[in-house]
PDB file of C-alpha atoms in Angstrom:
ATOM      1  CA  UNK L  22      89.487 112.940  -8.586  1.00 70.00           C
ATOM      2  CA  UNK L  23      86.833 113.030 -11.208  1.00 69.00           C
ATOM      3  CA  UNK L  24      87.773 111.302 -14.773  1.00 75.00           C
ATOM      4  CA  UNK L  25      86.642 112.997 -18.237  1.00 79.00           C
ATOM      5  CA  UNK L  26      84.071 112.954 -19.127  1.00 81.00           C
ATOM      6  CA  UNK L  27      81.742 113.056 -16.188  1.00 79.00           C
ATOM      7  CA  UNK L  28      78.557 113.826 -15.863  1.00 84.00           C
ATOM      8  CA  UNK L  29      77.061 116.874 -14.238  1.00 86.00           C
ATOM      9  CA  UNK L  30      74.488 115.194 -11.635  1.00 87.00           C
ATOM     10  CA  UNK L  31      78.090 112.921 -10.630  1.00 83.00           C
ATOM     11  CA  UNK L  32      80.176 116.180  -9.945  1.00 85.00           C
ATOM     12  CA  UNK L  33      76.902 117.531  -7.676  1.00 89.00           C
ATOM     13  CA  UNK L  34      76.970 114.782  -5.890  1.00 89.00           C
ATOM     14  CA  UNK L  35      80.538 114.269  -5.282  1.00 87.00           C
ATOM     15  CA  UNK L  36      80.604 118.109  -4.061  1.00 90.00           C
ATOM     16  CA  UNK L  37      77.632 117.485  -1.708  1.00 93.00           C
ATOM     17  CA  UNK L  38      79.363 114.821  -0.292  1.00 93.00           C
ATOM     18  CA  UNK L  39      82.503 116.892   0.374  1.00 92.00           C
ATOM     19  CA  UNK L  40      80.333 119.544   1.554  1.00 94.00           C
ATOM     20  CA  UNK L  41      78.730 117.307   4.100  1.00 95.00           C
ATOM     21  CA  UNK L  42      81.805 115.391   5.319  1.00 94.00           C
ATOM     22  CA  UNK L  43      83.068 118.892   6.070  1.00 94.00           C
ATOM     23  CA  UNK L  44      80.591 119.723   7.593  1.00 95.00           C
ATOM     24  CA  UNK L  45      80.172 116.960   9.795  1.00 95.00           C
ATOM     25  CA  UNK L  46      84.221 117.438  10.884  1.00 95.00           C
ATOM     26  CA  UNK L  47      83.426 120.928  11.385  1.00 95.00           C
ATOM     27  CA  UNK L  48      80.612 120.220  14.073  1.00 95.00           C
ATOM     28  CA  UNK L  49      82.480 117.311  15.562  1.00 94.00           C
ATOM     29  CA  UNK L  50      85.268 119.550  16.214  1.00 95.00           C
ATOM     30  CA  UNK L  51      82.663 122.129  17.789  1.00 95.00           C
ATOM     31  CA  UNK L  52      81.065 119.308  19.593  1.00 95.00           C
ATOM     32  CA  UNK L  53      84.335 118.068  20.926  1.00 94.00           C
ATOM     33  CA  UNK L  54      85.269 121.807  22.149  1.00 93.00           C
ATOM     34  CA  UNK L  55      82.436 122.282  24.126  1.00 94.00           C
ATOM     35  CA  UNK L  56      82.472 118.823  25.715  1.00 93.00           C
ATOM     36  CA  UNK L  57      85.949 119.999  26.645  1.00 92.00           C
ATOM     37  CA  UNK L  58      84.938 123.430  28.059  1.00 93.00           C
ATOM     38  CA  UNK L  59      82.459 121.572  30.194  1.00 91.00           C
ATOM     39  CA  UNK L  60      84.698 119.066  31.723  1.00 89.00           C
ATOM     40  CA  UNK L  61      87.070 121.574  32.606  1.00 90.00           C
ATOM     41  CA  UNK L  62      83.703 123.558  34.248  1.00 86.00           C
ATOM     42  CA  UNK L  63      82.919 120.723  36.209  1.00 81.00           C
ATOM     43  CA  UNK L  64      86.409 120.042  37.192  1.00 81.00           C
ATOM     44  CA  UNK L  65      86.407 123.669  38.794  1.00 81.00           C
ATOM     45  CA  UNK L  66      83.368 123.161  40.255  1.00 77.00           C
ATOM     46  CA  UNK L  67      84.257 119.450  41.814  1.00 73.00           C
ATOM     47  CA  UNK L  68      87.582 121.278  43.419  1.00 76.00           C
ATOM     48  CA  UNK L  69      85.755 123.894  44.740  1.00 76.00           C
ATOM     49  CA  UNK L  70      83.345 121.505  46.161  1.00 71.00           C
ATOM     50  CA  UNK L  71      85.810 118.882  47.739  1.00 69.00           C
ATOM     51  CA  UNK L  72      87.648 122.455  49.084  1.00 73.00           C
ATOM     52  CA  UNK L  73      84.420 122.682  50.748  1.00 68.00           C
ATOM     53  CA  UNK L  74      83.730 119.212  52.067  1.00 65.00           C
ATOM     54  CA  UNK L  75      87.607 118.836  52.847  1.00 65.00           C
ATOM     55  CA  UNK L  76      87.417 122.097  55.428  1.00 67.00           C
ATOM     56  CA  UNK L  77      83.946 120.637  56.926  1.00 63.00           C
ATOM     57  CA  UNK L  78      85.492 117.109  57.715  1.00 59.00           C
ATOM     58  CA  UNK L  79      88.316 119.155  59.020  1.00 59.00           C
ATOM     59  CA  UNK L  80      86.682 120.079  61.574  1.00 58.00           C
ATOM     60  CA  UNK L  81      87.367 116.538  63.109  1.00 60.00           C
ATOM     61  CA  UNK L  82      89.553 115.805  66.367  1.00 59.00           C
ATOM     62  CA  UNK L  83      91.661 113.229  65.761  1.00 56.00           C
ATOM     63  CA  UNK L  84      94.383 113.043  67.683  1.00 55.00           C
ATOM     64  CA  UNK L  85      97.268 111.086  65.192  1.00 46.00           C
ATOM     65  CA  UNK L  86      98.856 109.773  68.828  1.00 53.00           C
ATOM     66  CA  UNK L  87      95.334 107.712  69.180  1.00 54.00           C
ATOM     67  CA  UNK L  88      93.792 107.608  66.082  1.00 53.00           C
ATOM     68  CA  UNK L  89      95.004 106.909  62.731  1.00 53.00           C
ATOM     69  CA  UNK L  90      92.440 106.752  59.663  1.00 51.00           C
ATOM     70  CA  UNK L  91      93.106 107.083  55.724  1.00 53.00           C
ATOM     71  CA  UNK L  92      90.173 107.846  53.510  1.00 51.00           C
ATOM     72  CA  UNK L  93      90.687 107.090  49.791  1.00 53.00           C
ATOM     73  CA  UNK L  94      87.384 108.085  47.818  1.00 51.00           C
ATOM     74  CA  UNK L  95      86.808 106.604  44.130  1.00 50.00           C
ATOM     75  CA  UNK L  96      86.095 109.922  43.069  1.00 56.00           C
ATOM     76  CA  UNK L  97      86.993 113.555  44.429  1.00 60.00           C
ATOM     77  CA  UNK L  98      83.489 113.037  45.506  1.00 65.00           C
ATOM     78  CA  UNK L  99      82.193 110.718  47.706  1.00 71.00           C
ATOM     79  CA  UNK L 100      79.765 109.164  50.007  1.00 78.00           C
ATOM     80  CA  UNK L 101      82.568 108.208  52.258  1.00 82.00           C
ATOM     81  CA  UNK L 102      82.242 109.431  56.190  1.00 83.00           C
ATOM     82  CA  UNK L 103      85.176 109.842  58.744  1.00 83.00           C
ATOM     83  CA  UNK L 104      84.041 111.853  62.058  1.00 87.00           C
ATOM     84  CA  UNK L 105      85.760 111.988  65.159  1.00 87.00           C
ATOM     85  CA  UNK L 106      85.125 114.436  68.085  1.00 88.00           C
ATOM     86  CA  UNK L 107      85.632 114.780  71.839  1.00 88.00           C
ATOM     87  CA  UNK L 108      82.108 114.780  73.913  1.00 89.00           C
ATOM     88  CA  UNK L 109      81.740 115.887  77.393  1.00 86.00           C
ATOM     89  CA  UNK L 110      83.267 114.121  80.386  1.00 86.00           C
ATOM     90  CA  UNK L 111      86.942 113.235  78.371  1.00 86.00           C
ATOM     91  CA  UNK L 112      84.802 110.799  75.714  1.00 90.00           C
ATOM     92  CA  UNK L 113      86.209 110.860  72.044  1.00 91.00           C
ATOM     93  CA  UNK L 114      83.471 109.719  69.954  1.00 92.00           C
ATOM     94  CA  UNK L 115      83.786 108.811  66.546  1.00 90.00           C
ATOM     95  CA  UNK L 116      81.988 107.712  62.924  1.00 91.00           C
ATOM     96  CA  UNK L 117      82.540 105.971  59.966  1.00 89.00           C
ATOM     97  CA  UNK L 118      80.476 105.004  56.774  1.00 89.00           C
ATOM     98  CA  UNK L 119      79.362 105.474  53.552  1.00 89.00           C
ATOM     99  CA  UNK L 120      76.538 106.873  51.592  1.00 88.00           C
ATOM    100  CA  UNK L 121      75.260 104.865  48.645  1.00 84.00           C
ATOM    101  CA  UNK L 122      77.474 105.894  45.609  1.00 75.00           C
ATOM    102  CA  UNK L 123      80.451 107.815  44.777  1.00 71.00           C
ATOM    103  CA  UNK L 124      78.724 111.231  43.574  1.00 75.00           C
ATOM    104  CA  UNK L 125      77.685 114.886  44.275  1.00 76.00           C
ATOM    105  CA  UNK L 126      74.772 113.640  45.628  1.00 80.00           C
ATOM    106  CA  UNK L 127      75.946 110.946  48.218  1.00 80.00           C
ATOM    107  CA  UNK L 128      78.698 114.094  49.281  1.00 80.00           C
ATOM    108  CA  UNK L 129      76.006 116.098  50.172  1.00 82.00           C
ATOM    109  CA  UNK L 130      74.550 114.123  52.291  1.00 85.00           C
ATOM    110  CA  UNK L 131      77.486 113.563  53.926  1.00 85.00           C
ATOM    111  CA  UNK L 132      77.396 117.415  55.059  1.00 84.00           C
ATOM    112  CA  UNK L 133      74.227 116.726  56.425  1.00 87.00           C
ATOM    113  CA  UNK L 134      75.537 114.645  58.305  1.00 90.00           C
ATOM    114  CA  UNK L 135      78.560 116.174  59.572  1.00 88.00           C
ATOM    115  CA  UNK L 136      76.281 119.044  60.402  1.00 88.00           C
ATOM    116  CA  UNK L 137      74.770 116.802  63.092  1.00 92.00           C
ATOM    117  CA  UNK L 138      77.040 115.084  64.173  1.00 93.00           C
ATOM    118  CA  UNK L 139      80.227 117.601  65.543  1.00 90.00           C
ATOM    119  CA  UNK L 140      77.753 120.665  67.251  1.00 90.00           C
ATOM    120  CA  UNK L 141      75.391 117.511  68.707  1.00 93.00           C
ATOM    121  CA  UNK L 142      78.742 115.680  69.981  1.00 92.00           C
ATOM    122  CA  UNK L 143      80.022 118.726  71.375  1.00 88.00           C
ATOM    123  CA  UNK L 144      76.844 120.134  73.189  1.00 90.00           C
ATOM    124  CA  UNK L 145      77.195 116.475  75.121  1.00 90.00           C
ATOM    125  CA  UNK L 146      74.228 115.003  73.158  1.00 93.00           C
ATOM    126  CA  UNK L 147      74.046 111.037  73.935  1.00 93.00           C
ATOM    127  CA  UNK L 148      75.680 108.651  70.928  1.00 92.00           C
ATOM    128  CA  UNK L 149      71.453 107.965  70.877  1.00 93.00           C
ATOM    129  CA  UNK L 150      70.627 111.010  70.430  1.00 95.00           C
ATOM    130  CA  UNK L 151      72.823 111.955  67.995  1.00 95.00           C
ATOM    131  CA  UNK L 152      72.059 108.891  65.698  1.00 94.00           C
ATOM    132  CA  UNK L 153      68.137 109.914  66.511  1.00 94.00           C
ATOM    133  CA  UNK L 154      69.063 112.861  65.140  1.00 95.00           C
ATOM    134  CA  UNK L 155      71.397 111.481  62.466  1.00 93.00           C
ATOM    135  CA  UNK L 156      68.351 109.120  61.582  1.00 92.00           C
ATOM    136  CA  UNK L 157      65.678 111.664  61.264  1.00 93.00           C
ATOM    137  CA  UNK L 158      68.137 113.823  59.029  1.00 91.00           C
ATOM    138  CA  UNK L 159      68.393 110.890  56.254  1.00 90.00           C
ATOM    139  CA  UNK L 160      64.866 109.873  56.396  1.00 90.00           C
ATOM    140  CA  UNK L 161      64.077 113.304  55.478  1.00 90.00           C
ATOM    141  CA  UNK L 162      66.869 114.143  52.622  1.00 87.00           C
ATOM    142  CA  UNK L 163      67.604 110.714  51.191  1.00 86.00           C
ATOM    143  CA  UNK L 164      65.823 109.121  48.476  1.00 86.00           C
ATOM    144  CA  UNK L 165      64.432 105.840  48.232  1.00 85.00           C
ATOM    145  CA  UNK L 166      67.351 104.506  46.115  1.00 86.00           C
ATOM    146  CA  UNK L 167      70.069 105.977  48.311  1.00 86.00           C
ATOM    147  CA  UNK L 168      70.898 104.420  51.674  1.00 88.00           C
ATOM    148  CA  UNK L 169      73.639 105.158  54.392  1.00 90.00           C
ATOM    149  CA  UNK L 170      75.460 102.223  56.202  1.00 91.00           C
ATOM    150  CA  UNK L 171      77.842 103.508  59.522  1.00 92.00           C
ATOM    151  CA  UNK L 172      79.095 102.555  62.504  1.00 92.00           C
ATOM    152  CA  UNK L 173      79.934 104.799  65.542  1.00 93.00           C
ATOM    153  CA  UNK L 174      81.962 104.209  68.580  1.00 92.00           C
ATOM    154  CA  UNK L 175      82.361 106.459  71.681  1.00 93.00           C
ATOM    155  CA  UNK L 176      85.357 105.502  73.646  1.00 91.00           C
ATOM    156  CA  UNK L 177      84.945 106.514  77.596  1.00 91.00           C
ATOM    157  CA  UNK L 178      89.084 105.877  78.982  1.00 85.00           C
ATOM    158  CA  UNK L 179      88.399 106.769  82.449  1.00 87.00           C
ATOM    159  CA  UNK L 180      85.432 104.498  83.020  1.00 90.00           C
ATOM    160  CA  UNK L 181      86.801 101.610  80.299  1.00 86.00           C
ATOM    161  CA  UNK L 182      83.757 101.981  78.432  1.00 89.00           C
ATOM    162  CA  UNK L 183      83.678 101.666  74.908  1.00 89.00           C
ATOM    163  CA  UNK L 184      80.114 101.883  73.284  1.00 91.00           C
ATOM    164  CA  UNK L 185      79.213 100.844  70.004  1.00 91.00           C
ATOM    165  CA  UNK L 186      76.420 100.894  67.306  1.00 91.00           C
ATOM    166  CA  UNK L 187      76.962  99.306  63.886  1.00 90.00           C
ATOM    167  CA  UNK L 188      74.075 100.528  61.109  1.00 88.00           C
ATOM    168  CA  UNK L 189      74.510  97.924  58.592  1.00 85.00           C
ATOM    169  CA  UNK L 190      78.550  98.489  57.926  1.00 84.00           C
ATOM    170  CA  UNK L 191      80.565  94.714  58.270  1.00 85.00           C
ATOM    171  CA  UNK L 192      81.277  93.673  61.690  1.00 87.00           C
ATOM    172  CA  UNK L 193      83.082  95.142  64.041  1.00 87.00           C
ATOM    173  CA  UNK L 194      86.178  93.755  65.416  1.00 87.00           C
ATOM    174  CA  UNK L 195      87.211  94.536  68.919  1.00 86.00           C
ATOM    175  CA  UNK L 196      90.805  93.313  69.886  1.00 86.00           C
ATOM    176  CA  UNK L 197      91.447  93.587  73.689  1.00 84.00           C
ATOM    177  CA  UNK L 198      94.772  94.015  75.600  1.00 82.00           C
ATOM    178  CA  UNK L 199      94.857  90.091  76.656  1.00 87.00           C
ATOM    179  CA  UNK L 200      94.658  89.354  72.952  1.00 87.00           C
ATOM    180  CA  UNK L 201      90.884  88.094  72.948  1.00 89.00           C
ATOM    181  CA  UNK L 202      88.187  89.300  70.180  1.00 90.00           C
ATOM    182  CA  UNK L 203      85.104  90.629  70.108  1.00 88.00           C
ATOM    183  CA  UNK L 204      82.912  90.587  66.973  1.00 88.00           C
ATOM    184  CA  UNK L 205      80.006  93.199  66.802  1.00 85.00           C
ATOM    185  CA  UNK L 206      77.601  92.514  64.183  1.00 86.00           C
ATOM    186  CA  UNK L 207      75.303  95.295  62.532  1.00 80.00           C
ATOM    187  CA  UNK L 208      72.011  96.888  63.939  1.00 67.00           C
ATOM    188  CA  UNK L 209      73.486  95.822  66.861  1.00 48.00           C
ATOM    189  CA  UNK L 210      74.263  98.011  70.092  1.00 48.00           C
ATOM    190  CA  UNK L 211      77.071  96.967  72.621  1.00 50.00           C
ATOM    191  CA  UNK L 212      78.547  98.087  75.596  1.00 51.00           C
ATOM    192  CA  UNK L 213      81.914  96.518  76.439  1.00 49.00           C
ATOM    193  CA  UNK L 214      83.993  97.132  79.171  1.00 47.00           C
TER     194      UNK L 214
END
């Protein structure tokens, strides 16, 4: 509303400012839009991806009759790591851990390391070797400010072997058949029978 009589520099003024508030609504709105468009974009591009990482962890062995694991990420992508495999000689081996953060970055490595870990477990590689090789992988890919903390366990029935290495994940807890329990701390390597 503009009262009578008004002066003429008043009515610019007042126009400009409608002018501008529209304007500014105008390229919120556009603003808004294309935030929109690319949060839908990366939510294609996050499904395709955890497609992808879900049929390379697929790849796994485990047997539901013997193992039983749930993996709950805080995002679709994570650093999280769940391996299991059967080595030579009747030997399930298998891996957990997690790669600093809960991004695309920390899921890629975690291809990496998938990438070692089935074909080396497979060929009959050592649990060394493959953690050599595991080892040598993140020292060349990872950053300074990203870090990977695991443990792996290779589980030997028919000799009663069960070996273990822990890379900086919380203990491990071993509970035996008489009821006793072992505690295996990290950077750590034991071999219990």
């Amino acid at each position: 509303f503009i009262e009578k009589p008004f002066v003429r520099e008043a009515l610019i003024a007042k126009i400009d400012k409608l002018l501008t508030a529209h304007a500014v609504r105008r390229q919120a709105r556009r603003q808004r839009a294309e935030l929109a468009e690319l949060h839908q974009r990366r939510d294609r591009e996050v499904d395709v991806a955890r497609t992808i990482f879900d049929r390379i962890f697929a790849r796994g062995q485990f047997d539901p009759g013997m193992v039983q694991h749930l993996v709950r990420p805080a995002d679709r992508l994570a650093g999280d790591v769940v391996f299991g495999a059967w080595a030579h000689g009747g030997r399930y081996r298998w891996m957990i851990g997690d790669v600093t953060g809960h991004t695309l970055s920390s899921a890629l490595v975690t291809m990496a390391l998938a990438g070692i870990f089935y074909p080396h477990t497979r060929e009959g590689q050592s649990m060394s070797q493959v953690l050599a090789a595991l080892e040598r992988e993140l020292a060349a890919i990872l950053p300074s400010s990203m870090f990977c903390v695991a443990a792996m366990c290779e589980l030997d029935r028919g000799a009663g072997v069960l070996q273990i290495w822990n890379g900086g994940s919380p203990d491990i807890l071993i509970r035996h058949a008489r009821g006793g329990l072992t505690r295996v701390p990290a950077t750590r390597s034991e071999e219990r029978r």
